[in-house]
PDB file of C-alpha atoms in Angstrom:
ATOM      1  CA  TYR A   1       0.000   0.000   0.000  1.00 86.00           C
ATOM      2  CA  ASP A   2       1.081   3.607  -0.453  1.00 89.00           C
ATOM      3  CA  ARG A   3       2.708   5.331   2.527  1.00 89.00           C
ATOM      4  CA  HIS A   4       0.289   8.180   3.240  1.00 91.00           C
ATOM      5  CA  CYS A   5      -1.206   9.681   6.409  1.00 94.00           C
ATOM      6  CA  LEU A   6      -4.258   8.383   8.290  1.00 95.00           C
ATOM      7  CA  VAL A   7      -3.906   4.848   6.931  1.00 96.00           C
ATOM      8  CA  ASP A   8      -6.090   2.784   9.274  1.00 97.00           C
ATOM      9  CA  HIS A   9      -4.489  -0.429  10.552  1.00 98.00           C
ATOM     10  CA  PHE A  10      -5.946  -3.047  12.883  1.00 98.00           C
ATOM     11  CA  PHE A  11      -3.674  -5.803  14.151  1.00 95.00           C
ATOM     12  CA  GLN A  12      -2.940  -8.182  17.011  1.00 94.00           C
ATOM     13  CA  PRO A  13      -1.371  -6.884  20.270  1.00 91.00           C
ATOM     14  CA  ASN A  14       1.731  -9.056  19.763  1.00 92.00           C
ATOM     15  CA  THR A  15       2.654  -7.331  16.483  1.00 94.00           C
ATOM     16  CA  ASN A  16       6.053  -5.644  16.797  1.00 95.00           C
ATOM     17  CA  ILE A  17       7.748  -2.768  15.010  1.00 95.00           C
ATOM     18  CA  GLU A  18      10.072  -5.055  13.039  1.00 94.00           C
ATOM     19  CA  ASN A  19       7.125  -7.012  11.602  1.00 93.00           C
ATOM     20  CA  PHE A  20       5.137  -3.885  10.824  1.00 95.00           C
ATOM     21  CA  SER A  21       7.943  -1.845   9.233  1.00 92.00           C
ATOM     22  CA  SER A  22       8.743  -4.736   6.873  1.00 91.00           C
ATOM     23  CA  CYS A  23       5.038  -5.407   6.116  1.00 90.00           C
ATOM     24  CA  ASN A  24       5.456  -8.909   7.546  1.00 92.00           C
ATOM     25  CA  TYR A  25       2.437  -8.998   9.836  1.00 93.00           C
ATOM     26  CA  LYS A  26      -1.255  -9.928   9.779  1.00 94.00           C
ATOM     27  CA  GLU A  27      -3.750  -7.155   9.089  1.00 96.00           C
ATOM     28  CA  LEU A  28      -6.939  -7.981  11.012  1.00 97.00           C
ATOM     29  CA  GLY A  29      -9.036  -5.347   9.240  1.00 96.00           C
ATOM     30  CA  ASP A  30      -9.900  -4.602   5.625  1.00 96.00           C
ATOM     31  CA  PHE A  31      -9.548  -0.827   5.988  1.00 97.00           C
ATOM     32  CA  VAL A  32      -6.032  -0.138   4.638  1.00 96.00           C
ATOM     33  CA  LYS A  33      -7.037  -0.470   0.991  1.00 92.00           C
ATOM     34  CA  GLY A  34     -10.795  -0.402   1.536  1.00 92.00           C
ATOM     35  CA  ALA A  35     -12.934   2.418   0.146  1.00 94.00           C
ATOM     36  CA  TYR A  36     -14.652   4.839   2.525  1.00 97.00           C
ATOM     37  CA  SER A  37     -17.825   6.717   1.633  1.00 97.00           C
ATOM     38  CA  CYS A  38     -17.138  10.437   1.615  1.00 97.00           C
ATOM     39  CA  ASP A  39     -19.176  13.549   2.286  1.00 97.00           C
ATOM     40  CA  THR A  40     -18.391  17.146   3.200  1.00 96.00           C
ATOM     41  CA  LYS A  41     -19.987  19.594   5.596  1.00 95.00           C
ATOM     42  CA  LYS A  42     -19.185  23.277   5.345  1.00 92.00           C
ATOM     43  CA  GLY A  43     -19.289  25.348   8.500  1.00 87.00           C
ATOM     44  CA  LYS A  44     -18.285  28.837   9.488  1.00 86.00           C
ATOM     45  CA  GLY A  45     -14.550  29.013   8.984  1.00 88.00           C
ATOM     46  CA  ALA A  46     -14.049  25.263   8.490  1.00 91.00           C
ATOM     47  CA  VAL A  47     -14.904  22.240   6.370  1.00 94.00           C
ATOM     48  CA  ASP A  48     -15.496  18.720   7.681  1.00 95.00           C
ATOM     49  CA  ILE A  49     -14.626  15.719   5.534  1.00 96.00           C
ATOM     50  CA  LEU A  50     -16.844  12.832   6.676  1.00 98.00           C
ATOM     51  CA  LEU A  51     -15.501   9.364   5.898  1.00 98.00           C
ATOM     52  CA  LYS A  52     -17.320   6.140   6.740  1.00 98.00           C
ATOM     53  CA  ARG A  53     -16.673   2.466   6.135  1.00 97.00           C
ATOM     54  CA  GLU A  54     -18.437  -0.715   7.226  1.00 97.00           C
ATOM     55  CA  GLY A  55     -15.776  -3.389   7.244  1.00 97.00           C
ATOM     56  CA  LEU A  56     -14.459  -6.425   9.051  1.00 97.00           C
ATOM     57  CA  ILE A  57     -11.947  -6.707  11.884  1.00 97.00           C
ATOM     58  CA  ASN A  58     -10.867 -10.286  12.517  1.00 95.00           C
ATOM     59  CA  GLY A  59     -13.955 -11.447  10.639  1.00 95.00           C
ATOM     60  CA  ASN A  60     -16.396  -9.377  12.719  1.00 97.00           C
ATOM     61  CA  PRO A  61     -18.334  -6.334  11.422  1.00 98.00           C
ATOM     62  CA  PHE A  62     -17.241  -2.882  12.570  1.00 98.00           C
ATOM     63  CA  LEU A  63     -18.204   0.634  11.532  1.00 98.00           C
ATOM     64  CA  VAL A  64     -15.468   3.284  11.357  1.00 98.00           C
ATOM     65  CA  ASP A  65     -16.379   6.966  11.141  1.00 98.00           C
ATOM     66  CA  LYS A  66     -13.496   9.350  10.438  1.00 98.00           C
ATOM     67  CA  LYS A  67     -14.118  13.103  10.536  1.00 98.00           C
ATOM     68  CA  ILE A  68     -11.358  15.402   9.286  1.00 97.00           C
ATOM     69  CA  ASN A  69     -11.811  19.059  10.216  1.00 96.00           C
ATOM     70  CA  LEU A  70      -9.988  21.546   7.981  1.00 93.00           C
ATOM     71  CA  SER A  71      -9.878  25.145   9.122  1.00 88.00           C
ATOM     72  CA  LYS A  72      -9.991  27.834   6.440  1.00 83.00           C
ATOM     73  CA  THR A  73      -7.440  29.802   8.437  1.00 81.00           C
ATOM     74  CA  GLY A  74      -4.461  28.432  10.298  1.00 76.00           C
ATOM     75  CA  SER A  75      -2.576  25.211   9.742  1.00 86.00           C
ATOM     76  CA  LYS A  76      -4.262  22.658  12.008  1.00 90.00           C
ATOM     77  CA  ILE A  77      -6.082  19.480  10.996  1.00 94.00           C
ATOM     78  CA  GLU A  78      -8.284  17.786  13.587  1.00 96.00           C
ATOM     79  CA  VAL A  79      -9.322  14.154  13.170  1.00 98.00           C
ATOM     80  CA  THR A  80     -11.946  12.237  15.147  1.00 98.00           C
ATOM     81  CA  TYR A  81     -12.396   8.471  14.852  1.00 98.00           C
ATOM     82  CA  LYS A  82     -15.435   6.555  16.075  1.00 98.00           C
ATOM     83  CA  ILE A  83     -15.051   2.769  16.015  1.00 98.00           C
ATOM     84  CA  LEU A  84     -18.313   0.879  16.587  1.00 98.00           C
ATOM     85  CA  ASN A  85     -18.575  -2.860  17.187  1.00 98.00           C
ATOM     86  CA  SER A  86     -21.659  -3.663  15.104  1.00 97.00           C
ATOM     87  CA  GLY A  87     -21.174  -7.419  15.382  1.00 95.00           C
ATOM     88  CA  LYS A  88     -22.068 -10.069  17.959  1.00 96.00           C
ATOM     89  CA  GLU A  89     -18.586 -10.839  19.271  1.00 96.00           C
ATOM     90  CA  THR A  90     -16.196  -8.882  21.475  1.00 97.00           C
ATOM     91  CA  GLY A  91     -13.359  -7.234  19.537  1.00 96.00           C
ATOM     92  CA  SER A  92      -9.846  -6.890  20.978  1.00 97.00           C
ATOM     93  CA  PHE A  93      -7.136  -5.364  18.789  1.00 97.00           C
ATOM     94  CA  ILE A  94      -4.650  -2.548  18.245  1.00 97.00           C
ATOM     95  CA  PHE A  95      -5.876   0.404  16.202  1.00 98.00           C
ATOM     96  CA  ALA A  96      -2.906   2.085  14.524  1.00 98.00           C
ATOM     97  CA  PRO A  97      -3.438   5.111  12.244  1.00 98.00           C
ATOM     98  CA  GLU A  98      -0.245   5.502  10.215  1.00 97.00           C
ATOM     99  CA  PHE A  99       1.447   8.824   9.391  1.00 95.00           C
ATOM    100  CA  ASN A 100       4.282   9.470   6.956  1.00 93.00           C
ATOM    101  CA  PHE A 101       6.135  12.783   6.904  1.00 90.00           C
ATOM    102  CA  THR A 102       8.815  13.966   4.502  1.00 86.00           C
ATOM    103  CA  LEU A 103      10.805  17.150   5.059  1.00 80.00           C
ATOM    104  CA  PRO A 104      13.602  18.711   2.974  1.00 78.00           C
ATOM    105  CA  LYS A 105      16.946  17.182   3.961  1.00 75.00           C
ATOM    106  CA  ALA A 106      15.196  15.048   6.570  1.00 71.00           C
ATOM    107  CA  ASP A 107      17.963  12.440   6.383  1.00 73.00           C
ATOM    108  CA  SER A 108      20.480  15.031   7.610  1.00 77.00           C
ATOM    109  CA  ASP A 109      21.105  16.238  11.154  1.00 80.00           C
ATOM    110  CA  GLU A 110      18.820  19.247  10.694  1.00 83.00           C
ATOM    111  CA  TYR A 111      15.766  17.546  12.194  1.00 85.00           C
ATOM    112  CA  LYS A 112      14.855  15.340  15.133  1.00 87.00           C
ATOM    113  CA  ILE A 113      11.695  13.719  16.490  1.00 90.00           C
ATOM    114  CA  VAL A 114      10.662  14.682  20.010  1.00 90.00           C
ATOM    115  CA  PHE A 115       8.153  12.782  22.171  1.00 92.00           C
ATOM    116  CA  ASP A 116       6.293  14.781  24.856  1.00 93.00           C
ATOM    117  CA  GLY A 117       9.049  17.394  24.667  1.00 87.00           C
ATOM    118  CA  LYS A 118      11.664  15.013  26.087  1.00 84.00           C
ATOM    119  CA  GLU A 119      12.832  11.893  24.241  1.00 72.00           C
ATOM    120  CA  GLN A 120      14.590  12.714  21.004  1.00 80.00           C
ATOM    121  CA  ILE A 121      15.656  10.618  18.042  1.00 82.00           C
ATOM    122  CA  HIS A 122      17.004  11.251  14.570  1.00 80.00           C
ATOM    123  CA  MET A 123      14.459  10.929  11.779  1.00 80.00           C
ATOM    124  CA  LYS A 124      16.407   8.002  10.331  1.00 80.00           C
ATOM    125  CA  ASP A 125      16.353   6.062  13.615  1.00 84.00           C
ATOM    126  CA  CYS A 126      13.931   3.301  14.551  1.00 89.00           C
ATOM    127  CA  LEU A 127      12.344   3.537  17.981  1.00 90.00           C
ATOM    128  CA  GLU A 128       9.400   2.397  20.107  1.00 93.00           C
ATOM    129  CA  VAL A 129       8.427   4.701  22.982  1.00 94.00           C
ATOM    130  CA  LYS A 130       5.997   3.954  25.787  1.00 95.00           C
ATOM    131  CA  GLN A 131       2.938   5.970  26.806  1.00 95.00           C
ATOM    132  CA  LYS A 132       3.409   9.275  24.997  1.00 95.00           C
ATOM    133  CA  LYS A 133       0.854  11.797  23.776  1.00 96.00           C
ATOM    134  CA  VAL A 134       2.670  14.319  21.551  1.00 95.00           C
ATOM    135  CA  VAL A 135       5.065  13.730  18.634  1.00 94.00           C
ATOM    136  CA  SER A 136       6.939  16.720  17.175  1.00 92.00           C
ATOM    137  CA  PHE A 137       9.340  17.145  14.282  1.00 89.00           C
ATOM    138  CA  VAL A 138      11.816  19.814  15.346  1.00 89.00           C
ATOM    139  CA  GLU A 139      14.528  21.505  13.316  1.00 86.00           C
ATOM    140  CA  LYS A 140      17.990  22.404  14.639  1.00 79.00           C
ATOM    141  CA  LEU A 141      16.949  25.855  15.877  1.00 76.00           C
ATOM    142  CA  GLU A 142      14.374  24.146  18.142  1.00 78.00           C
ATOM    143  CA  ILE A 143      11.481  25.266  15.950  1.00 79.00           C
ATOM    144  CA  GLU A 144       8.621  22.762  15.719  1.00 79.00           C
ATOM    145  CA  ILE A 145       7.750  21.972  12.096  1.00 88.00           C
ATOM    146  CA  ILE A 146       4.980  19.382  12.552  1.00 91.00           C
ATOM    147  CA  THR A 147       3.247  18.243  15.737  1.00 94.00           C
ATOM    148  CA  VAL A 148       0.839  15.322  16.173  1.00 95.00           C
ATOM    149  CA  SER A 149      -1.209  15.430  19.393  1.00 96.00           C
ATOM    150  CA  LEU A 150      -3.171  12.382  20.574  1.00 97.00           C
ATOM    151  CA  SER A 151      -6.241  12.130  22.816  1.00 96.00           C
ATOM    152  CA  GLU A 152      -4.548   9.676  25.189  1.00 97.00           C
ATOM    153  CA  ASN A 153      -1.141   8.314  26.136  1.00 97.00           C
ATOM    154  CA  VAL A 154      -0.171   5.378  23.920  1.00 97.00           C
ATOM    155  CA  ASP A 155       2.894   3.493  22.740  1.00 97.00           C
ATOM    156  CA  ILE A 156       4.297   5.001  19.525  1.00 96.00           C
ATOM    157  CA  TRP A 157       6.494   3.568  16.777  1.00 96.00           C
ATOM    158  CA  SER A 158       8.776   5.660  14.583  1.00 93.00           C
ATOM    159  CA  PHE A 159      10.939   4.335  11.771  1.00 92.00           C
ATOM    160  CA  PRO A 160      12.360   5.454   8.414  1.00 89.00           C
ATOM    161  CA  VAL A 161      10.817   4.402   5.110  1.00 89.00           C
ATOM    162  CA  SER A 162      13.511   3.652   2.547  1.00 84.00           C
ATOM    163  CA  THR A 163      13.597   2.517  -1.060  1.00 83.00           C
ATOM    164  CA  VAL A 164      16.258   0.565  -2.878  1.00 84.00           C
ATOM    165  CA  SER A 165      18.136   2.045  -5.821  1.00 81.00           C
ATOM    166  CA  GLN A 166      21.032   0.749  -7.883  1.00 78.00           C
ATOM    167  CA  SER A 167      24.107   2.881  -8.381  1.00 74.00           C
ATOM    168  CA  GLU A 168      27.128   2.096 -10.507  1.00 75.00           C
ATOM    169  CA  LYS A 169      28.775   0.336  -7.575  1.00 76.00           C
ATOM    170  CA  ALA A 170      26.006  -1.318  -5.537  1.00 80.00           C
ATOM    171  CA  TYR A 171      22.455  -1.273  -4.290  1.00 82.00           C
ATOM    172  CA  GLU A 172      21.684   1.547  -1.894  1.00 81.00           C
ATOM    173  CA  LEU A 173      18.930   2.392   0.576  1.00 80.00           C
ATOM    174  CA  ASN A 174      17.491   5.875   0.093  1.00 82.00           C
ATOM    175  CA  TYR A 175      15.561   7.592   2.873  1.00 83.00           C
ATOM    176  CA  GLN A 176      12.054   8.601   1.755  1.00 86.00           C
ATOM    177  CA  SER A 177      10.079   9.559   4.855  1.00 87.00           C
ATOM    178  CA  SER A 178       9.601   9.009   8.576  1.00 89.00           C
ATOM    179  CA  CYS A 179       6.704   6.801   9.611  1.00 93.00           C
ATOM    180  CA  VAL A 180       4.941   7.471  12.915  1.00 95.00           C
ATOM    181  CA  VAL A 181       2.383   4.978  14.258  1.00 97.00           C
ATOM    182  CA  PRO A 182       0.460   5.453  17.544  1.00 98.00           C
ATOM    183  CA  LEU A 183      -0.914   2.215  19.022  1.00 98.00           C
ATOM    184  CA  PHE A 184      -4.382   2.455  20.573  1.00 98.00           C
ATOM    185  CA  GLN A 185      -5.486  -0.612  22.522  1.00 96.00           C
ATOM    186  CA  VAL A 186      -9.162  -1.294  21.857  1.00 97.00           C
ATOM    187  CA  LEU A 187     -11.581  -3.669  23.582  1.00 97.00           C
ATOM    188  CA  LEU A 188     -15.198  -3.366  22.463  1.00 98.00           C
ATOM    189  CA  ASN A 189     -18.170  -5.511  23.367  1.00 98.00           C
ATOM    190  CA  PRO A 190     -21.054  -5.747  20.862  1.00 98.00           C
ATOM    191  CA  GLY A 191     -22.708  -2.334  20.485  1.00 97.00           C
ATOM    192  CA  GLU A 192     -19.857  -0.446  22.184  1.00 98.00           C
ATOM    193  CA  GLU A 193     -18.013   2.460  20.557  1.00 98.00           C
ATOM    194  CA  LYS A 194     -14.595   4.039  21.104  1.00 98.00           C
ATOM    195  CA  THR A 195     -13.766   7.636  20.187  1.00 98.00           C
ATOM    196  CA  ILE A 196     -10.200   8.642  19.364  1.00 98.00           C
ATOM    197  CA  SER A 197      -9.132  12.152  18.434  1.00 97.00           C
ATOM    198  CA  LEU A 198      -5.881  13.646  17.203  1.00 97.00           C
ATOM    199  CA  ALA A 199      -4.564  16.836  15.699  1.00 96.00           C
ATOM    200  CA  ILE A 200      -1.831  17.579  13.155  1.00 95.00           C
ATOM    201  CA  GLU A 201      -0.397  21.086  13.313  1.00 93.00           C
ATOM    202  CA  GLN A 202       2.210  22.695  11.096  1.00 87.00           C
ATOM    203  CA  GLY A 203       4.608  25.021  12.856  1.00 76.00           C
ATOM    204  CA  LYS A 204       4.290  26.629  16.278  1.00 60.00           C
TER     205      LYS A 204
END
């Protein structure tokens, strides 16, 4: 699948970052490549994109509503997920919306990723952090370029996405983007719903 933002993954709790980053894992849902219905709602100063899909998670029916709020002014995108268990069996899984960010010269030392304003890694590093709520891409002058804020503390994966190219001497790995994946633990009985919200903001 293409490496975009807000790609909706559902997988087992024992999935690890090595399996996921190499696409060697089991996808429990059919939402990654599945089509969502789409509608728009215009409000004062903002537009809502309303996405909906009835799909399966581990063979059981679920309804996913995804609302993307785009402000006409400013540079903030707000996203609200509602995951409804519309089946007859309890659902237990990890919900992992995937983000991919590419910045100019992001494979240099000009940028770093900061979690909750503390833990820092290079954009080309691979890391799993525990129970964080804010992910920021920060340039060398300590200016935040992109910030993703989550509605709750969760484990977060971050790893580089690379492609292979052939030079005159050998095959080489070329950095393409940094992938960020928050891991929301979900347990829903039949008829229950979980709401997850997040925000993506450019600059601060």
